[in-house]
C-alpha cells in the first residue's frame, strides 16, 4: 500500500493505459478520480474499480477545453478534498503520412495531445502549489516523440513537445516539492493500437523491439506506481521508456523470438 491516502487523477482513464494505471495506483491504496471525454466510460471504469475494492469516481472532461478542465478540478477537489497525483494520459492516436496531414488533423492532434496535456498539467500543478504538500505528475509521452516513425508527424511532434514541457515543469516545480516525469510507452496493446497499427506496423514493431512483443497496459501501470511512490522522490524530469528495449536497440540478428518469461 505505497500510495495509501493519496488522491490520484487520471485523464483518459476510461480504458487502455489510463485504466491500467488507475487500477495499479488503486491497488496501492490511492483514491482514484477517472476523467474522460467518455463520461459513461469513466463512470463504468470507476464501478469496475470499486468492484475490486478500490475507491474511485468517474468524471467527464475534454482536456482540450480549459473551461472543462477547470470544472473538473473544482469537482475533484471539492469531492475528494485534495490532489496528490496527476496521470496526464488522455490522448488520441495518429498515423498519417507527412504529405497527407491536413491542417485540421494537425491542429486536433496538437490540441489534445500537447495543448490539452499542458492545460491539465498547469491546472493540477496550481492546485498542488496552493495545497503546499508537493505532488507527483506523470505525463504520458511516447516512443513516437523520440523517433521519426512513419505516419507520426503530428502525433510525434505533440509527444516530443510534451517530453520537453515535462523538463521545464520539473525545473520550475521542484521548489514546490512536485516531481514531474514522463513515461514513454512503446507499442502497447490497447484499442488505440488496435485502430492505428495495421499488420505492417505490428510486424515492424516486432522486428525493432528486442523483446519481440507488444507491451501490456499493466506494464505501464507498474512503472507509474514506481514514479508515484516515495521511492522515486529523487527522480525528476526523467523519461522512463517502457518499450521492451526499442529505444536502446541497435543492430539485432540471430534467432529472435519473444521470451516465455523474463527474470
Ligand atoms: P485509448 O485506448 O484510445 O484511450 C485513451 C482514452 O482517452 C480514451 O478513453 C479516450 O476517450 C480518452 N480521450 C481522448 N480524447 C480525450 C479528451 N480530449 N479529453 C479526455 N479524454 C480523452 O489510448 P491508449 O492506447 O490507452 O493511450 C493512452 C495514452 O498513452 C495516450 O496519451 C497515448 O498517446 C499514449 N501512448 C499509447 C501507446 C500505445 O501503443 N497504445 C504508445 C505510446 C503512447 P474516447 O474513447 O471517447 O476517445
PDB file of N, CA, C and O and ligand atoms in Angstrom, residues 12 14-18 36-38 61-64 89-92 112 140-142 155 159 185-188 190-193 197, ligand 1:
ATOM      1  N   UNK A  12      -8.211  10.408 -19.394  1.00  0.00           N
ATOM      2  CA  UNK A  12      -8.292   9.327 -20.377  1.00  0.00           C
ATOM      3  C   UNK A  12      -8.280   7.968 -19.706  1.00  0.00           C
ATOM      4  O   UNK A  12      -7.802   6.995 -20.272  1.00  0.00           O
ATOM      5  N   UNK A  14     -10.771   5.961 -18.866  1.00  0.00           N
ATOM      6  CA  UNK A  14     -11.903   5.045 -19.055  1.00  0.00           C
ATOM      7  C   UNK A  14     -11.472   3.699 -19.592  1.00  0.00           C
ATOM      8  O   UNK A  14     -12.171   2.703 -19.429  1.00  0.00           O
ATOM      9  N   UNK A  15     -10.312   3.677 -20.280  1.00  0.00           N
ATOM     10  CA  UNK A  15      -9.871   2.396 -20.865  1.00  0.00           C
ATOM     11  C   UNK A  15      -8.360   2.422 -21.064  1.00  0.00           C
ATOM     12  O   UNK A  15      -7.696   3.405 -20.747  1.00  0.00           O
ATOM     13  N   UNK A  16      -7.850   1.346 -21.621  1.00  0.00           N
ATOM     14  CA  UNK A  16      -6.467   1.301 -22.087  1.00  0.00           C
ATOM     15  C   UNK A  16      -5.442   1.554 -20.993  1.00  0.00           C
ATOM     16  O   UNK A  16      -5.566   1.078 -19.856  1.00  0.00           O
ATOM     17  N   UNK A  17      -4.406   2.297 -21.360  1.00  0.00           N
ATOM     18  CA  UNK A  17      -3.296   2.562 -20.450  1.00  0.00           C
ATOM     19  C   UNK A  17      -3.783   3.321 -19.213  1.00  0.00           C
ATOM     20  O   UNK A  17      -3.378   3.009 -18.086  1.00  0.00           O
ATOM     21  N   UNK A  18      -4.658   4.290 -19.404  1.00  0.00           N
ATOM     22  CA  UNK A  18      -5.158   5.086 -18.274  1.00  0.00           C
ATOM     23  C   UNK A  18      -5.871   4.211 -17.254  1.00  0.00           C
ATOM     24  O   UNK A  18      -5.651   4.339 -16.040  1.00  0.00           O
ATOM     25  N   UNK A  36     -12.589  11.416 -18.210  1.00  0.00           N
ATOM     26  CA  UNK A  36     -12.513  11.030 -19.619  1.00  0.00           C
ATOM     27  C   UNK A  36     -13.562  11.816 -20.401  1.00  0.00           C
ATOM     28  O   UNK A  36     -14.584  12.236 -19.847  1.00  0.00           O
ATOM     29  N   UNK A  37     -13.293  11.978 -21.704  1.00  0.00           N
ATOM     30  CA  UNK A  37     -14.287  12.635 -22.565  1.00  0.00           C
ATOM     31  C   UNK A  37     -15.519  11.750 -22.689  1.00  0.00           C
ATOM     32  O   UNK A  37     -16.623  12.238 -22.951  1.00  0.00           O
ATOM     33  N   UNK A  38     -15.329  10.471 -22.486  1.00  0.00           N
ATOM     34  CA  UNK A  38     -16.413   9.498 -22.473  1.00  0.00           C
ATOM     35  C   UNK A  38     -16.897   9.365 -21.025  1.00  0.00           C
ATOM     36  O   UNK A  38     -16.372   8.567 -20.247  1.00  0.00           O
ATOM     37  N   UNK A  61     -14.374  15.051 -18.759  1.00  0.00           N
ATOM     38  CA  UNK A  61     -13.523  16.190 -19.109  1.00  0.00           C
ATOM     39  C   UNK A  61     -13.148  16.105 -20.582  1.00  0.00           C
ATOM     40  O   UNK A  61     -12.988  15.012 -21.127  1.00  0.00           O
ATOM     41  N   UNK A  62     -13.039  17.256 -21.209  1.00  0.00           N
ATOM     42  CA  UNK A  62     -12.355  17.358 -22.508  1.00  0.00           C
ATOM     43  C   UNK A  62     -11.069  18.121 -22.228  1.00  0.00           C
ATOM     44  O   UNK A  62     -11.092  19.324 -21.950  1.00  0.00           O
ATOM     45  N   UNK A  63      -9.946  17.427 -22.286  1.00  0.00           N
ATOM     46  CA  UNK A  63      -8.686  18.054 -21.870  1.00  0.00           C
ATOM     47  C   UNK A  63      -8.293  19.235 -22.763  1.00  0.00           C
ATOM     48  O   UNK A  63      -7.485  20.079 -22.355  1.00  0.00           O
ATOM     49  N   UNK A  64      -8.859  19.289 -23.971  1.00  0.00           N
ATOM     50  CA  UNK A  64      -8.512  20.389 -24.879  1.00  0.00           C
ATOM     51  C   UNK A  64      -9.304  21.662 -24.577  1.00  0.00           C
ATOM     52  O   UNK A  64      -9.084  22.693 -25.221  1.00  0.00           O
ATOM     53  N   UNK A  89      -2.747  11.515 -19.139  1.00  0.00           N
ATOM     54  CA  UNK A  89      -2.708  10.373 -20.070  1.00  0.00           C
ATOM     55  C   UNK A  89      -3.598  10.523 -21.299  1.00  0.00           C
ATOM     56  O   UNK A  89      -3.335   9.897 -22.323  1.00  0.00           O
ATOM     57  N   UNK A  90      -4.645  11.354 -21.221  1.00  0.00           N
ATOM     58  CA  UNK A  90      -5.604  11.405 -22.338  1.00  0.00           C
ATOM     59  C   UNK A  90      -4.889  11.771 -23.631  1.00  0.00           C
ATOM     60  O   UNK A  90      -4.014  12.633 -23.649  1.00  0.00           O
ATOM     61  N   UNK A  91      -5.248  11.091 -24.686  1.00  0.00           N
ATOM     62  CA  UNK A  91      -4.628  11.399 -25.974  1.00  0.00           C
ATOM     63  C   UNK A  91      -5.346  10.682 -27.092  1.00  0.00           C
ATOM     64  O   UNK A  91      -6.162   9.781 -26.854  1.00  0.00           O
ATOM     65  N   UNK A  92      -5.054  11.111 -28.307  1.00  0.00           N
ATOM     66  CA  UNK A  92      -5.602  10.441 -29.485  1.00  0.00           C
ATOM     67  C   UNK A  92      -4.434   9.956 -30.339  1.00  0.00           C
ATOM     68  O   UNK A  92      -3.356  10.550 -30.321  1.00  0.00           O
ATOM     69  N   UNK A 112      -5.208  18.217 -28.481  1.00  0.00           N
ATOM     70  CA  UNK A 112      -5.484  17.232 -27.418  1.00  0.00           C
ATOM     71  C   UNK A 112      -4.179  16.742 -26.775  1.00  0.00           C
ATOM     72  O   UNK A 112      -4.026  16.749 -25.554  1.00  0.00           O
ATOM     73  N   UNK A 140       2.171  11.215 -20.005  1.00  0.00           N
ATOM     74  CA  UNK A 140       2.323  10.022 -20.843  1.00  0.00           C
ATOM     75  C   UNK A 140       2.742  10.483 -22.242  1.00  0.00           C
ATOM     76  O   UNK A 140       1.929  10.978 -23.033  1.00  0.00           O
ATOM     77  N   UNK A 141       4.027  10.363 -22.477  1.00  0.00           N
ATOM     78  CA  UNK A 141       4.600  10.750 -23.774  1.00  0.00           C
ATOM     79  C   UNK A 141       4.555   9.524 -24.691  1.00  0.00           C
ATOM     80  O   UNK A 141       3.613   8.732 -24.626  1.00  0.00           O
ATOM     81  N   UNK A 142       5.571   9.341 -25.523  1.00  0.00           N
ATOM     82  CA  UNK A 142       5.566   8.190 -26.429  1.00  0.00           C
ATOM     83  C   UNK A 142       6.928   8.027 -27.082  1.00  0.00           C
ATOM     84  O   UNK A 142       7.629   8.999 -27.353  1.00  0.00           O
ATOM     85  N   UNK A 155       1.407  13.420 -34.389  1.00  0.00           N
ATOM     86  CA  UNK A 155       1.407  12.723 -33.091  1.00  0.00           C
ATOM     87  C   UNK A 155       2.787  12.805 -32.436  1.00  0.00           C
ATOM     88  O   UNK A 155       2.920  13.138 -31.251  1.00  0.00           O
ATOM     89  N   UNK A 159       4.023  14.673 -28.912  1.00  0.00           N
ATOM     90  CA  UNK A 159       4.626  13.936 -27.793  1.00  0.00           C
ATOM     91  C   UNK A 159       6.049  14.432 -27.498  1.00  0.00           C
ATOM     92  O   UNK A 159       6.473  14.452 -26.338  1.00  0.00           O
ATOM     93  N   UNK A 185       5.634   5.100 -23.406  1.00  0.00           N
ATOM     94  CA  UNK A 185       5.343   3.719 -23.790  1.00  0.00           C
ATOM     95  C   UNK A 185       5.839   3.453 -25.207  1.00  0.00           C
ATOM     96  O   UNK A 185       5.859   4.346 -26.056  1.00  0.00           O
ATOM     97  N   UNK A 186       6.227   2.194 -25.426  1.00  0.00           N
ATOM     98  CA  UNK A 186       6.435   1.740 -26.795  1.00  0.00           C
ATOM     99  C   UNK A 186       5.091   1.293 -27.346  1.00  0.00           C
ATOM    100  O   UNK A 186       4.072   1.924 -27.096  1.00  0.00           O
ATOM    101  N   UNK A 187       5.088   0.205 -28.077  1.00  0.00           N
ATOM    102  CA  UNK A 187       3.826  -0.310 -28.624  1.00  0.00           C
ATOM    103  C   UNK A 187       3.106  -1.105 -27.544  1.00  0.00           C
ATOM    104  O   UNK A 187       3.627  -2.096 -27.038  1.00  0.00           O
ATOM    105  N   UNK A 188       1.925  -0.649 -27.176  1.00  0.00           N
ATOM    106  CA  UNK A 188       1.166  -1.261 -26.080  1.00  0.00           C
ATOM    107  C   UNK A 188      -0.184  -1.717 -26.630  1.00  0.00           C
ATOM    108  O   UNK A 188      -0.834  -0.982 -27.380  1.00  0.00           O
ATOM    109  N   UNK A 190      -3.573  -1.749 -26.824  1.00  0.00           N
ATOM    110  CA  UNK A 190      -4.795  -1.067 -26.394  1.00  0.00           C
ATOM    111  C   UNK A 190      -5.685  -0.862 -27.616  1.00  0.00           C
ATOM    112  O   UNK A 190      -5.283  -1.158 -28.744  1.00  0.00           O
ATOM    113  N   UNK A 191      -6.870  -0.280 -27.379  1.00  0.00           N
ATOM    114  CA  UNK A 191      -7.765  -0.018 -28.514  1.00  0.00           C
ATOM    115  C   UNK A 191      -7.132   0.976 -29.472  1.00  0.00           C
ATOM    116  O   UNK A 191      -7.337   0.914 -30.682  1.00  0.00           O
ATOM    117  N   UNK A 192      -6.335   1.932 -28.929  1.00  0.00           N
ATOM    118  CA  UNK A 192      -5.661   2.890 -29.795  1.00  0.00           C
ATOM    119  C   UNK A 192      -4.725   2.153 -30.755  1.00  0.00           C
ATOM    120  O   UNK A 192      -4.702   2.408 -31.957  1.00  0.00           O
ATOM    121  N   UNK A 193      -3.955   1.215 -30.214  1.00  0.00           N
ATOM    122  CA  UNK A 193      -3.024   0.466 -31.057  1.00  0.00           C
ATOM    123  C   UNK A 193      -3.792  -0.410 -32.041  1.00  0.00           C
ATOM    124  O   UNK A 193      -3.397  -0.549 -33.205  1.00  0.00           O
ATOM    125  N   UNK A 197      -2.559   0.572 -35.618  1.00  0.00           N
ATOM    126  CA  UNK A 197      -1.479  -0.321 -36.070  1.00  0.00           C
ATOM    127  C   UNK A 197      -2.030  -1.385 -37.007  1.00  0.00           C
ATOM    128  O   UNK A 197      -2.724  -2.314 -36.560  1.00  0.00           O
TER     129      UNK A 197
HETATM  130  P1  LIG B   1      -7.011   4.732 -25.803  1.00  0.00           P
HETATM  131  O1  LIG B   1      -7.263   3.269 -25.597  1.00  0.00           O
HETATM  132  O2  LIG B   1      -7.525   5.369 -27.052  1.00  0.00           O
HETATM  133  O3  LIG B   1      -7.564   5.529 -24.532  1.00  0.00           O
HETATM  134  C1  LIG B   1      -7.494   6.929 -24.497  1.00  0.00           C
HETATM  135  C2  LIG B   1      -8.623   7.472 -23.647  1.00  0.00           C
HETATM  136  O4  LIG B   1      -8.519   8.925 -23.671  1.00  0.00           O
HETATM  137  C3  LIG B   1      -9.989   7.122 -24.208  1.00  0.00           C
HETATM  138  O5  LIG B   1     -10.862   6.744 -23.160  1.00  0.00           O
HETATM  139  C4  LIG B   1     -10.424   8.417 -24.872  1.00  0.00           C
HETATM  140  O6  LIG B   1     -11.821   8.592 -24.945  1.00  0.00           O
HETATM  141  C5  LIG B   1      -9.808   9.461 -23.960  1.00  0.00           C
HETATM  142  N1  LIG B   1      -9.721  10.758 -24.594  1.00  0.00           N
HETATM  143  C6  LIG B   1      -9.473  11.038 -25.900  1.00  0.00           C
HETATM  144  N2  LIG B   1      -9.535  12.369 -26.108  1.00  0.00           N
HETATM  145  C7  LIG B   1      -9.808  12.946 -24.906  1.00  0.00           C
HETATM  146  C8  LIG B   1     -10.014  14.277 -24.483  1.00  0.00           C
HETATM  147  N3  LIG B   1      -9.973  15.307 -25.344  1.00  0.00           N
HETATM  148  N4  LIG B   1     -10.279  14.514 -23.182  1.00  0.00           N
HETATM  149  C9  LIG B   1     -10.375  13.478 -22.294  1.00  0.00           C
HETATM  150  N5  LIG B   1     -10.217  12.195 -22.649  1.00  0.00           N
HETATM  151  C10 LIG B   1      -9.934  11.926 -23.940  1.00  0.00           C
HETATM  152  O7  LIG B   1      -5.451   5.080 -25.743  1.00  0.00           O
HETATM  153  P2  LIG B   1      -4.221   4.338 -25.019  1.00  0.00           P
HETATM  154  O8  LIG B   1      -3.562   3.457 -26.026  1.00  0.00           O
HETATM  155  O9  LIG B   1      -4.649   3.806 -23.711  1.00  0.00           O
HETATM  156  O10 LIG B   1      -3.246   5.602 -24.832  1.00  0.00           O
HETATM  157  C11 LIG B   1      -3.185   6.352 -23.624  1.00  0.00           C
HETATM  158  C12 LIG B   1      -2.018   7.329 -23.723  1.00  0.00           C
HETATM  159  O11 LIG B   1      -0.824   6.584 -23.992  1.00  0.00           O
HETATM  160  C13 LIG B   1      -2.156   8.340 -24.857  1.00  0.00           C
HETATM  161  O12 LIG B   1      -1.655   9.586 -24.461  1.00  0.00           O
HETATM  162  C14 LIG B   1      -1.295   7.747 -25.949  1.00  0.00           C
HETATM  163  O13 LIG B   1      -0.822   8.728 -26.841  1.00  0.00           O
HETATM  164  C15 LIG B   1      -0.175   7.126 -25.141  1.00  0.00           C
HETATM  165  N6  LIG B   1       0.554   6.067 -25.836  1.00  0.00           N
HETATM  166  C16 LIG B   1      -0.062   4.922 -26.239  1.00  0.00           C
HETATM  167  C17 LIG B   1       0.670   3.936 -26.897  1.00  0.00           C
HETATM  168  C18 LIG B   1       0.054   2.628 -27.367  1.00  0.00           C
HETATM  169  O14 LIG B   1       0.746   1.839 -28.035  1.00  0.00           O
HETATM  170  N7  LIG B   1      -1.191   2.328 -27.046  1.00  0.00           N
HETATM  171  C19 LIG B   1       2.023   4.127 -27.142  1.00  0.00           C
HETATM  172  C20 LIG B   1       2.628   5.311 -26.711  1.00  0.00           C
HETATM  173  C21 LIG B   1       1.886   6.269 -26.053  1.00  0.00           C
HETATM  174  P3  LIG B   1     -12.645   8.088 -26.268  1.00  0.00           P
HETATM  175  O15 LIG B   1     -12.617   6.625 -26.235  1.00  0.00           O
HETATM  176  O16 LIG B   1     -14.008   8.638 -26.111  1.00  0.00           O
HETATM  177  O17 LIG B   1     -11.921   8.667 -27.447  1.00  0.00           O
END
